[in-house]
mmCIF file of C-alpha atoms and ligand atoms in Angstrom:
data_model
loop_
_atom_site.group_PDB
_atom_site.id
_atom_site.type_symbol
_atom_site.label_atom_id
_atom_site.label_comp_id
_atom_site.label_asym_id
_atom_site.label_seq_id
_atom_site.Cartn_x
_atom_site.Cartn_y
_atom_site.Cartn_z
ATOM 1 C CA UNK O 1 -50.141 74.149 63.878
ATOM 2 C CA UNK O 2 -48.053 75.718 66.475
ATOM 3 C CA UNK O 3 -48.352 79.416 66.908
ATOM 4 C CA UNK O 4 -44.802 80.787 66.695
ATOM 5 C CA UNK O 5 -45.160 84.540 66.809
ATOM 6 C CA UNK O 6 -47.428 87.177 66.159
ATOM 7 C CA UNK O 7 -46.640 90.850 64.860
ATOM 8 C CA UNK O 8 -48.734 93.566 65.661
ATOM 9 C CA UNK O 9 -49.104 97.016 63.789
ATOM 10 C CA UNK O 10 -50.697 100.167 64.601
ATOM 11 C CA UNK O 11 -51.689 101.974 61.558
ATOM 12 C CA UNK O 12 -53.112 105.184 60.264
ATOM 13 C CA UNK O 13 -54.616 105.551 57.125
ATOM 14 C CA UNK O 14 -56.364 109.041 55.849
ATOM 15 C CA UNK O 15 -60.218 108.494 54.665
ATOM 16 C CA UNK O 16 -61.080 109.412 51.265
ATOM 17 C CA UNK O 17 -64.005 111.637 52.797
ATOM 18 C CA UNK O 18 -64.438 112.278 56.182
ATOM 19 C CA UNK O 19 -67.114 109.966 57.916
ATOM 20 C CA UNK O 20 -69.396 111.674 60.232
ATOM 21 C CA UNK O 21 -71.753 109.878 62.457
ATOM 22 C CA UNK O 22 -73.974 110.933 65.582
ATOM 23 C CA UNK O 23 -71.113 110.320 67.870
ATOM 24 C CA UNK O 24 -68.419 112.075 65.997
ATOM 25 C CA UNK O 25 -66.346 112.947 62.647
ATOM 26 C CA UNK O 26 -63.670 110.641 61.501
ATOM 27 C CA UNK O 27 -60.991 111.827 58.899
ATOM 28 C CA UNK O 28 -58.259 109.455 59.717
ATOM 29 C CA UNK O 29 -58.627 105.671 60.380
ATOM 30 C CA UNK O 30 -56.156 104.416 62.905
ATOM 31 C CA UNK O 31 -56.374 100.420 63.369
ATOM 32 C CA UNK O 32 -54.295 97.654 64.403
ATOM 33 C CA UNK O 33 -53.185 94.870 61.878
ATOM 34 C CA UNK O 34 -52.434 91.344 63.169
ATOM 35 C CA UNK O 35 -50.300 88.862 61.682
ATOM 36 C CA UNK O 36 -50.311 85.253 63.122
ATOM 37 C CA UNK O 37 -47.188 82.938 61.924
ATOM 38 C CA UNK O 38 -47.503 79.121 61.905
ATOM 39 C CA UNK O 39 -45.664 76.688 60.010
ATOM 40 C CA UNK O 40 -44.353 78.783 57.219
ATOM 41 C CA UNK O 41 -47.719 80.447 56.802
ATOM 42 C CA UNK O 42 -49.235 83.893 58.020
ATOM 43 C CA UNK O 43 -52.846 84.765 58.843
ATOM 44 C CA UNK O 44 -54.044 87.900 59.141
ATOM 45 C CA UNK O 45 -56.664 89.921 61.226
ATOM 46 C CA UNK O 46 -57.527 93.671 61.665
ATOM 47 C CA UNK O 47 -58.541 95.162 64.865
ATOM 48 C CA UNK O 48 -61.380 97.904 64.064
ATOM 49 C CA UNK O 49 -61.005 99.908 67.198
ATOM 50 C CA UNK O 50 -60.695 103.588 66.758
ATOM 51 C CA UNK O 51 -58.638 106.387 68.711
ATOM 52 C CA UNK O 52 -61.784 107.353 70.092
ATOM 53 C CA UNK O 53 -64.118 105.176 72.366
ATOM 54 C CA UNK O 54 -67.194 106.623 70.478
ATOM 55 C CA UNK O 55 -68.718 103.398 68.655
ATOM 56 C CA UNK O 56 -67.252 100.882 71.347
ATOM 57 C CA UNK O 57 -65.704 101.490 74.461
ATOM 58 C CA UNK O 58 -62.313 100.001 72.873
ATOM 59 C CA UNK O 59 -59.723 102.184 71.188
ATOM 60 C CA UNK O 60 -56.611 101.204 69.372
ATOM 61 C CA UNK O 61 -54.665 101.753 72.883
ATOM 62 C CA UNK O 62 -56.836 99.525 74.627
ATOM 63 C CA UNK O 63 -56.879 96.920 71.982
ATOM 64 C CA UNK O 64 -53.111 97.305 71.962
ATOM 65 C CA UNK O 65 -52.973 96.279 76.027
ATOM 66 C CA UNK O 66 -55.496 93.644 75.628
ATOM 67 C CA UNK O 67 -53.609 91.966 72.770
ATOM 68 C CA UNK O 68 -50.129 92.290 73.971
ATOM 69 C CA UNK O 69 -50.741 91.575 77.442
ATOM 70 C CA UNK O 70 -53.501 89.083 77.673
ATOM 71 C CA UNK O 71 -54.610 87.447 74.434
ATOM 72 C CA UNK O 72 -51.388 87.178 72.194
ATOM 73 C CA UNK O 73 -49.614 85.612 75.359
ATOM 74 C CA UNK O 74 -52.590 83.072 75.764
ATOM 75 C CA UNK O 75 -52.043 81.868 72.044
ATOM 76 C CA UNK O 76 -48.210 82.048 71.590
ATOM 77 C CA UNK O 77 -47.055 78.146 71.502
ATOM 78 C CA UNK O 78 -50.640 76.755 71.428
ATOM 79 C CA UNK O 79 -51.408 74.025 68.537
ATOM 80 C CA UNK O 80 -54.158 75.575 66.446
ATOM 81 C CA UNK O 81 -56.288 72.939 64.913
ATOM 82 C CA UNK O 82 -59.463 74.867 64.051
ATOM 83 C CA UNK O 83 -60.434 78.459 64.309
ATOM 84 C CA UNK O 84 -62.854 77.751 66.901
ATOM 85 C CA UNK O 85 -59.919 76.782 69.373
ATOM 86 C CA UNK O 86 -58.967 80.435 69.560
ATOM 87 C CA UNK O 87 -62.591 81.090 71.315
ATOM 88 C CA UNK O 88 -61.644 79.187 74.274
ATOM 89 C CA UNK O 89 -58.004 80.348 74.695
ATOM 90 C CA UNK O 90 -59.458 84.229 74.725
ATOM 91 C CA UNK O 91 -62.246 83.332 77.171
ATOM 92 C CA UNK O 92 -60.408 84.423 80.451
ATOM 93 C CA UNK O 93 -60.626 88.034 79.102
ATOM 94 C CA UNK O 94 -63.992 89.383 79.495
ATOM 95 C CA UNK O 95 -65.357 91.801 76.656
ATOM 96 C CA UNK O 96 -62.821 93.408 74.346
ATOM 97 C CA UNK O 97 -64.672 92.056 71.254
ATOM 98 C CA UNK O 98 -62.768 94.096 68.741
ATOM 99 C CA UNK O 99 -59.172 92.843 70.210
ATOM 100 C CA UNK O 100 -60.500 89.386 70.049
ATOM 101 C CA UNK O 101 -61.968 89.626 66.622
ATOM 102 C CA UNK O 102 -58.294 90.131 64.968
ATOM 103 C CA UNK O 103 -56.982 87.181 66.532
ATOM 104 C CA UNK O 104 -60.149 85.111 65.385
ATOM 105 C CA UNK O 105 -59.923 86.401 61.912
ATOM 106 C CA UNK O 106 -55.982 85.254 61.698
ATOM 107 C CA UNK O 107 -56.989 82.056 62.914
ATOM 108 C CA UNK O 108 -59.882 81.571 59.969
ATOM 109 C CA UNK O 109 -57.241 82.750 57.429
ATOM 110 C CA UNK O 110 -54.321 80.611 58.517
ATOM 111 C CA UNK O 111 -56.180 77.598 58.809
ATOM 112 C CA UNK O 112 -58.048 77.985 55.525
ATOM 113 C CA UNK O 113 -54.846 78.539 53.844
ATOM 114 C CA UNK O 114 -53.620 75.082 55.538
ATOM 115 C CA UNK O 115 -56.609 73.418 54.128
ATOM 116 C CA UNK O 116 -56.355 75.027 50.406
ATOM 117 C CA UNK O 117 -59.684 76.476 51.183
ATOM 118 C CA UNK O 118 -60.855 80.171 50.761
ATOM 119 C CA UNK O 119 -62.252 81.772 54.090
ATOM 120 C CA UNK O 120 -65.717 81.796 52.427
ATOM 121 C CA UNK O 121 -65.422 77.960 51.612
ATOM 122 C CA UNK O 122 -64.198 77.125 55.237
ATOM 123 C CA UNK O 123 -66.799 79.401 56.935
ATOM 124 C CA UNK O 124 -69.636 77.863 54.534
ATOM 125 C CA UNK O 125 -68.391 74.082 55.075
ATOM 126 C CA UNK O 126 -71.686 73.229 57.341
ATOM 127 C CA UNK O 127 -74.091 74.500 54.454
ATOM 128 C CA UNK O 128 -74.832 72.140 51.516
ATOM 129 C CA UNK O 129 -75.246 75.219 49.209
ATOM 130 C CA UNK O 130 -71.605 76.469 49.783
ATOM 131 C CA UNK O 131 -70.544 80.224 49.500
ATOM 132 C CA UNK O 132 -71.962 82.588 47.305
ATOM 133 C CA UNK O 133 -69.500 83.721 44.784
ATOM 134 C CA UNK O 134 -70.548 87.795 44.946
ATOM 135 C CA UNK O 135 -72.394 89.412 47.608
ATOM 136 C CA UNK O 136 -74.912 92.416 47.460
ATOM 137 C CA UNK O 137 -73.455 95.405 48.869
ATOM 138 C CA UNK O 138 -74.745 99.068 49.780
ATOM 139 C CA UNK O 139 -72.960 102.358 51.033
ATOM 140 C CA UNK O 140 -73.059 103.949 54.341
ATOM 141 C CA UNK O 141 -72.988 107.594 53.862
ATOM 142 C CA UNK O 142 -71.642 109.729 56.800
ATOM 143 C CA UNK O 143 -73.514 112.913 57.942
ATOM 144 C CA UNK O 144 -73.204 115.744 55.333
ATOM 145 C CA UNK O 145 -73.191 119.646 55.764
ATOM 146 C CA UNK O 146 -76.388 119.771 54.281
ATOM 147 C CA UNK O 147 -79.539 118.146 52.765
ATOM 148 C CA UNK O 148 -78.682 119.137 49.281
ATOM 149 C CA UNK O 149 -75.007 117.982 49.695
ATOM 150 C CA UNK O 150 -76.472 114.624 50.880
ATOM 151 C CA UNK O 151 -78.449 114.219 48.014
ATOM 152 C CA UNK O 152 -75.557 114.982 45.736
ATOM 153 C CA UNK O 153 -73.387 112.287 47.663
ATOM 154 C CA UNK O 154 -76.354 109.719 47.231
ATOM 155 C CA UNK O 155 -76.230 110.334 43.679
ATOM 156 C CA UNK O 156 -72.656 109.944 43.120
ATOM 157 C CA UNK O 157 -72.870 106.541 44.585
ATOM 158 C CA UNK O 158 -75.862 105.615 42.454
ATOM 159 C CA UNK O 159 -73.714 106.443 39.428
ATOM 160 C CA UNK O 160 -71.127 104.167 40.664
ATOM 161 C CA UNK O 161 -73.743 101.206 40.865
ATOM 162 C CA UNK O 162 -74.452 101.095 44.336
ATOM 163 C CA UNK O 163 -77.984 99.836 44.989
ATOM 164 C CA UNK O 164 -78.674 100.445 48.530
ATOM 165 C CA UNK O 165 -78.098 103.490 50.529
ATOM 166 C CA UNK O 166 -77.539 103.770 54.280
ATOM 167 C CA UNK O 167 -77.939 107.429 55.850
ATOM 168 C CA UNK O 168 -76.502 108.715 59.352
ATOM 169 C CA UNK O 169 -79.113 110.555 61.245
ATOM 170 C CA UNK O 170 -78.977 112.465 64.481
ATOM 171 C CA UNK O 171 -81.348 114.429 66.539
ATOM 172 C CA UNK O 172 -82.108 117.679 64.360
ATOM 173 C CA UNK O 173 -80.770 115.829 61.041
ATOM 174 C CA UNK O 174 -83.332 113.168 60.453
ATOM 175 C CA UNK O 175 -87.023 113.262 59.163
ATOM 176 C CA UNK O 176 -86.301 116.338 57.027
ATOM 177 C CA UNK O 177 -83.007 114.343 55.499
ATOM 178 C CA UNK O 178 -84.941 111.131 55.201
ATOM 179 C CA UNK O 179 -87.815 112.973 53.603
ATOM 180 C CA UNK O 180 -85.776 114.595 50.947
ATOM 181 C CA UNK O 181 -83.971 111.572 50.014
ATOM 182 C CA UNK O 182 -87.145 109.609 49.495
ATOM 183 C CA UNK O 183 -88.608 112.492 47.381
ATOM 184 C CA UNK O 184 -85.479 112.571 45.269
ATOM 185 C CA UNK O 185 -85.154 108.585 44.947
ATOM 186 C CA UNK O 186 -88.504 107.328 45.027
ATOM 187 C CA UNK O 187 -87.694 103.574 44.740
ATOM 188 C CA UNK O 188 -84.383 103.494 46.107
ATOM 189 C CA UNK O 189 -83.577 100.983 48.926
ATOM 190 C CA UNK O 190 -82.686 103.617 51.771
ATOM 191 C CA UNK O 191 -82.036 102.568 55.353
ATOM 192 C CA UNK O 192 -81.056 105.143 58.283
ATOM 193 C CA UNK O 193 -78.679 104.391 60.904
ATOM 194 C CA UNK O 194 -78.829 106.562 64.084
ATOM 195 C CA UNK O 195 -75.849 105.027 66.006
ATOM 196 C CA UNK O 196 -77.720 105.154 69.532
ATOM 197 C CA UNK O 197 -78.609 108.920 69.075
ATOM 198 C CA UNK O 198 -82.147 108.680 70.470
ATOM 199 C CA UNK O 199 -84.709 107.733 73.456
ATOM 200 C CA UNK O 200 -87.950 105.915 73.460
ATOM 201 C CA UNK O 201 -89.480 109.302 74.011
ATOM 202 C CA UNK O 202 -88.432 110.317 70.606
ATOM 203 C CA UNK O 203 -90.705 107.404 68.994
ATOM 204 C CA UNK O 204 -92.905 110.254 67.027
ATOM 205 C CA UNK O 205 -89.545 110.903 64.914
ATOM 206 C CA UNK O 206 -89.653 107.378 63.808
ATOM 207 C CA UNK O 207 -93.324 107.154 63.420
ATOM 208 C CA UNK O 208 -93.165 110.293 60.985
ATOM 209 C CA UNK O 209 -91.074 108.034 59.117
ATOM 210 C CA UNK O 210 -93.319 105.148 58.639
ATOM 211 C CA UNK O 211 -94.565 106.461 55.411
ATOM 212 C CA UNK O 212 -91.165 106.653 53.759
ATOM 213 C CA UNK O 213 -90.845 102.874 52.979
ATOM 214 C CA UNK O 214 -87.516 102.304 54.624
ATOM 215 C CA UNK O 215 -85.549 99.408 54.120
ATOM 216 C CA UNK O 216 -84.866 99.623 58.130
ATOM 217 C CA UNK O 217 -84.037 101.779 61.047
ATOM 218 C CA UNK O 218 -80.844 100.895 62.599
ATOM 219 C CA UNK O 219 -80.047 101.137 66.116
ATOM 220 C CA UNK O 220 -82.021 104.138 66.959
ATOM 221 C CA UNK O 221 -81.830 103.559 70.775
ATOM 222 C CA UNK O 222 -79.141 103.097 73.633
ATOM 223 C CA UNK O 223 -76.015 101.002 72.644
ATOM 224 C CA UNK O 224 -76.890 98.631 75.739
ATOM 225 C CA UNK O 225 -80.493 98.457 75.387
ATOM 226 C CA UNK O 226 -82.635 96.008 74.023
ATOM 227 C CA UNK O 227 -85.685 96.316 75.982
ATOM 228 C CA UNK O 228 -86.661 100.057 75.114
ATOM 229 C CA UNK O 229 -86.151 98.720 71.128
ATOM 230 C CA UNK O 230 -88.665 95.818 71.987
ATOM 231 C CA UNK O 231 -90.978 98.660 72.778
ATOM 232 C CA UNK O 232 -90.527 101.025 69.947
ATOM 233 C CA UNK O 233 -90.653 97.776 67.623
ATOM 234 C CA UNK O 234 -94.362 97.618 67.644
ATOM 235 C CA UNK O 235 -95.032 101.397 67.243
ATOM 236 C CA UNK O 236 -93.366 101.985 63.969
ATOM 237 C CA UNK O 237 -93.800 100.560 60.687
ATOM 238 C CA UNK O 238 -89.912 100.325 59.571
ATOM 239 C CA UNK O 239 -88.004 96.985 60.236
ATOM 240 C CA UNK O 240 -85.853 97.956 63.225
ATOM 241 C CA UNK O 241 -81.984 96.529 63.096
ATOM 242 C CA UNK O 242 -79.930 96.504 66.183
ATOM 243 C CA UNK O 243 -76.182 96.793 65.754
ATOM 244 C CA UNK O 244 -74.379 98.377 68.902
ATOM 245 C CA UNK O 245 -76.636 96.367 71.191
ATOM 246 C CA UNK O 246 -75.527 92.980 70.141
ATOM 247 C CA UNK O 247 -72.225 91.557 71.198
ATOM 248 C CA UNK O 248 -72.736 87.922 71.258
ATOM 249 C CA UNK O 249 -75.005 85.080 70.166
ATOM 250 C CA UNK O 250 -76.440 85.289 73.476
ATOM 251 C CA UNK O 251 -77.603 88.911 73.100
ATOM 252 C CA UNK O 252 -78.996 87.847 69.715
ATOM 253 C CA UNK O 253 -80.967 85.383 71.468
ATOM 254 C CA UNK O 254 -82.337 87.450 74.295
ATOM 255 C CA UNK O 255 -83.104 90.260 71.192
ATOM 256 C CA UNK O 256 -85.077 87.775 69.461
ATOM 257 C CA UNK O 257 -86.851 86.384 72.737
ATOM 258 C CA UNK O 258 -88.215 89.705 73.656
ATOM 259 C CA UNK O 259 -89.029 90.988 69.918
ATOM 260 C CA UNK O 260 -86.324 93.762 70.031
ATOM 261 C CA UNK O 261 -85.587 93.724 66.463
ATOM 262 C CA UNK O 262 -86.578 92.476 62.805
ATOM 263 C CA UNK O 263 -82.988 92.432 61.574
ATOM 264 C CA UNK O 264 -79.457 92.088 63.047
ATOM 265 C CA UNK O 265 -76.326 93.984 61.747
ATOM 266 C CA UNK O 266 -73.754 91.366 61.952
ATOM 267 C CA UNK O 267 -70.466 92.822 62.587
ATOM 268 C CA UNK O 268 -67.862 90.113 62.965
ATOM 269 C CA UNK O 269 -65.676 92.228 64.792
ATOM 270 C CA UNK O 270 -68.234 93.590 67.355
ATOM 271 C CA UNK O 271 -69.184 89.957 68.267
ATOM 272 C CA UNK O 272 -65.403 88.782 68.972
ATOM 273 C CA UNK O 273 -64.993 87.321 65.510
ATOM 274 C CA UNK O 274 -66.163 85.095 62.756
ATOM 275 C CA UNK O 275 -67.236 81.864 64.967
ATOM 276 C CA UNK O 276 -69.583 83.737 66.836
ATOM 277 C CA UNK O 277 -70.930 85.624 63.875
ATOM 278 C CA UNK O 278 -71.794 82.516 62.113
ATOM 279 C CA UNK O 279 -73.698 81.204 65.277
ATOM 280 C CA UNK O 280 -75.907 84.447 64.947
ATOM 281 C CA UNK O 281 -76.303 83.981 61.592
ATOM 282 C CA UNK O 282 -77.677 80.665 62.263
ATOM 283 C CA UNK O 283 -79.561 81.619 64.982
ATOM 284 C CA UNK O 284 -81.284 84.664 63.172
ATOM 285 C CA UNK O 285 -81.935 82.096 60.364
ATOM 286 C CA UNK O 286 -83.661 79.830 62.523
ATOM 287 C CA UNK O 287 -85.685 82.397 64.022
ATOM 288 C CA UNK O 288 -86.882 84.555 60.674
ATOM 289 C CA UNK O 289 -84.598 87.595 61.630
ATOM 290 C CA UNK O 290 -82.617 89.115 58.648
ATOM 291 C CA UNK O 291 -79.214 89.550 58.474
ATOM 292 C CA UNK O 292 -76.629 91.780 56.841
ATOM 293 C CA UNK O 293 -72.657 92.126 57.241
ATOM 294 C CA UNK O 294 -71.935 95.377 58.819
ATOM 295 C CA UNK O 295 -68.522 97.523 58.490
ATOM 296 C CA UNK O 296 -66.033 99.524 60.389
ATOM 297 C CA UNK O 297 -64.414 101.072 57.539
ATOM 298 C CA UNK O 298 -62.013 98.249 57.293
ATOM 299 C CA UNK O 299 -58.805 97.998 55.158
ATOM 300 C CA UNK O 300 -58.480 95.252 52.485
ATOM 301 C CA UNK O 301 -57.738 92.973 55.089
ATOM 302 C CA UNK O 302 -61.055 93.064 57.161
ATOM 303 C CA UNK O 303 -62.977 93.696 53.815
ATOM 304 C CA UNK O 304 -61.919 90.188 52.643
ATOM 305 C CA UNK O 305 -63.091 88.488 55.687
ATOM 306 C CA UNK O 306 -66.365 90.538 55.765
ATOM 307 C CA UNK O 307 -66.941 89.174 52.198
ATOM 308 C CA UNK O 308 -66.192 85.678 53.436
ATOM 309 C CA UNK O 309 -68.911 85.991 56.189
ATOM 310 C CA UNK O 310 -71.527 87.628 53.690
ATOM 311 C CA UNK O 311 -71.364 84.578 51.302
ATOM 312 C CA UNK O 312 -73.023 82.462 53.808
ATOM 313 C CA UNK O 313 -76.863 81.668 52.742
ATOM 314 C CA UNK O 314 -78.664 83.825 55.278
ATOM 315 C CA UNK O 315 -76.875 86.962 54.077
ATOM 316 C CA UNK O 316 -79.689 88.077 52.082
ATOM 317 C CA UNK O 317 -79.701 91.925 52.834
ATOM 318 C CA UNK O 318 -76.910 94.107 51.089
ATOM 319 C CA UNK O 319 -73.917 94.828 53.484
ATOM 320 C CA UNK O 320 -71.882 97.825 54.578
ATOM 321 C CA UNK O 321 -69.135 96.509 52.402
ATOM 322 C CA UNK O 322 -67.876 98.940 49.656
ATOM 323 C CA UNK O 323 -65.184 99.158 47.110
ATOM 324 C CA UNK O 324 -61.898 100.007 48.630
ATOM 325 C CA UNK O 325 -61.775 103.359 46.641
ATOM 326 C CA UNK O 326 -64.770 104.584 48.901
ATOM 327 C CA UNK O 327 -62.246 104.402 51.969
ATOM 328 C CA UNK O 328 -58.755 104.524 51.108
ATOM 329 C CA UNK O 329 -56.743 106.066 48.039
ATOM 330 C CA UNK O 330 -53.872 103.589 48.511
ATOM 331 C CA UNK O 331 -54.667 100.550 50.778
ATOM 332 C CA UNK O 332 -52.673 98.056 52.327
ATOM 333 C CA UNK O 333 -53.972 95.223 50.728
ATOM 334 C CA UNK O 334 -55.547 94.410 47.335
ATOM 335 C CA UNK O 335 -58.515 96.828 46.312
ATOM 336 C CA UNK O 336 -61.764 95.409 46.029
ATOM 337 C CA UNK O 337 -63.952 96.844 43.282
ATOM 338 C CA UNK O 338 -67.914 97.374 42.731
ATOM 339 C CA UNK O 339 -69.761 95.481 40.159
ATOM 340 C CA UNK O 340 -71.843 98.199 39.263
ATOM 341 C CA UNK O 341 -74.454 96.199 37.313
ATOM 342 C CA UNK O 342 -75.796 94.527 40.337
ATOM 343 C CA UNK O 343 -74.102 96.190 43.342
ATOM 344 C CA UNK O 344 -72.016 93.387 44.414
ATOM 345 C CA UNK O 345 -68.446 92.616 45.058
ATOM 346 C CA UNK O 346 -66.911 89.334 44.328
ATOM 347 C CA UNK O 347 -66.069 87.160 47.217
ATOM 348 C CA UNK O 348 -62.366 86.287 47.063
ATOM 349 C CA UNK O 349 -61.497 82.499 46.082
ATOM 350 C CA UNK O 350 -57.966 82.151 46.850
ATOM 351 C CA UNK O 351 -56.927 80.296 49.756
ATOM 352 C CA UNK O 352 -57.422 82.225 53.221
ATOM 353 C CA UNK O 353 -58.380 85.738 53.081
ATOM 354 C CA UNK O 354 -57.228 85.759 49.166
ATOM 355 C CA UNK O 355 -55.967 89.164 49.260
ATOM 356 C CA UNK O 356 -52.148 90.307 48.673
ATOM 357 C CA UNK O 357 -50.628 92.457 51.565
ATOM 358 C CA UNK O 358 -48.758 95.263 50.202
ATOM 359 C CA UNK O 359 -45.795 95.130 52.360
ATOM 360 C CA UNK O 360 -44.151 98.417 51.603
ATOM 361 C CA UNK O 361 -47.607 100.476 52.063
ATOM 362 C CA UNK O 362 -48.006 98.668 55.287
ATOM 363 C CA UNK O 363 -45.032 99.738 56.521
ATOM 364 C CA UNK O 364 -45.431 103.346 55.102
ATOM 365 C CA UNK O 365 -48.724 103.732 57.201
ATOM 366 C CA UNK O 366 -47.420 101.990 60.481
ATOM 367 C CA UNK O 367 -46.986 104.073 63.670
ATOM 368 C CA UNK O 368 -45.811 101.511 66.038
ATOM 369 C CA UNK O 369 -44.824 97.768 65.575
ATOM 370 C CA UNK O 370 -44.028 95.073 67.940
ATOM 371 C CA UNK O 371 -43.421 91.054 67.564
ATOM 372 C CA UNK O 372 -44.522 88.734 70.291
ATOM 373 C CA UNK O 373 -42.692 85.111 70.303
HETATM 374 O O1 LIG S 401 -72.624 102.083 62.537
HETATM 375 O O2 LIG S 401 -72.508 100.837 61.303
HETATM 376 C C1 LIG S 401 -72.004 101.788 61.752
HETATM 377 C C2 LIG S 401 -68.676 102.788 60.629
HETATM 378 C C3 LIG S 401 -68.177 102.874 61.740
HETATM 379 C C4 LIG S 401 -68.553 102.681 62.703
HETATM 380 C C5 LIG S 401 -69.806 102.576 62.920
HETATM 381 C C6 LIG S 401 -70.663 102.426 61.869
HETATM 382 C C7 LIG S 401 -69.867 102.588 60.468
HETATM 383 C C8 LIG S 401 -70.664 102.539 59.126
HETATM 384 C C9 LIG S 401 -69.727 102.226 58.100
HETATM 385 O O3 LIG S 401 -71.759 102.556 59.112
HETATM 386 C C10 LIG S 401 -69.777 101.058 57.436
HETATM 387 C C11 LIG S 401 -68.735 100.490 56.579
HETATM 388 O O4 LIG S 401 -68.745 101.172 55.233
HETATM 389 O O5 LIG S 401 -67.704 100.072 56.769
HETATM 390 MG MG1 LIG S 402 -74.573 100.697 62.721
#
């Protein structure tokens, strides 16, 4: 299919509740939406870069630049056969995985539509068992003003039916918070995410958590580190999960080789897209490393593609893929609901992403728009 035109939208949506992490507080979610047009079909992608280079060095501005000046020109007019094709076309650009992932996602969507397959079916083609129809999910809770408020927020999500809770920690807001959560909810799967806020010399803090039976500890150390994580791992009982440090299947291979983690949070956007994400899934499955699908407060466009990835056989741990209402009051695509009885979300089964784009709402939240042909 000849790639005829690509539209780019810079959108800004208010979050239902502020999202605090060790790197900052977010109230408004800016991101980029990409529409790829070919042979009467439209494939959608989401670039999850934010206004600040907090989680990643990429921002909505750098992603707009890299997409409009380099990645989109490398794509226009090309004959897209399979989504894997775009990986090669984008290879002259180093880094910028979040920008690349938006194109990669749109390529999976549009080729799945052409094939009459859901994105989950297309991604799951290599596996005899096919995609799962519903996937286990949890909820990631940002930092709250106090421990009591955190406990209340946890309880509110449990009432809605979430079966796994992730708490954000940072120095000074860690062990007491984790202990209070464990005391209040003795059997709940609880995990902690530090977003790189600690150093190896803080190991005693994590050793003090050994008795809390945590599901895992996510990215405690440096955002580019794997070595110190490999040192920390044998010092603690909690399974160690990497997020920020893993940008490719090669990074995953290096981390596994030196014993840096038990689990990898696979965010398709952080690893340049779904083709690379599936490679990491395969690598981890072969090595006995647990995987789950991470999130970046996506709109329904990105969420649909996260669910498709999470439907692959190796994703046995619950993902950070929550219901739309947890993020946005009025999203730009079909909202996703939680199945409260088993903490799952249904994987879309219609062709491609399988969501409807609300064109009026997309227009209402768009700050800047351009078309490339
Ligand atoms: O570290 O997993 C993270 C959100 C933004 C940036 C980084 C992270 C997160 C989350 C939220 O934890 C996951 C979600 O619900 O989308
Ligand atoms: Mg994380």
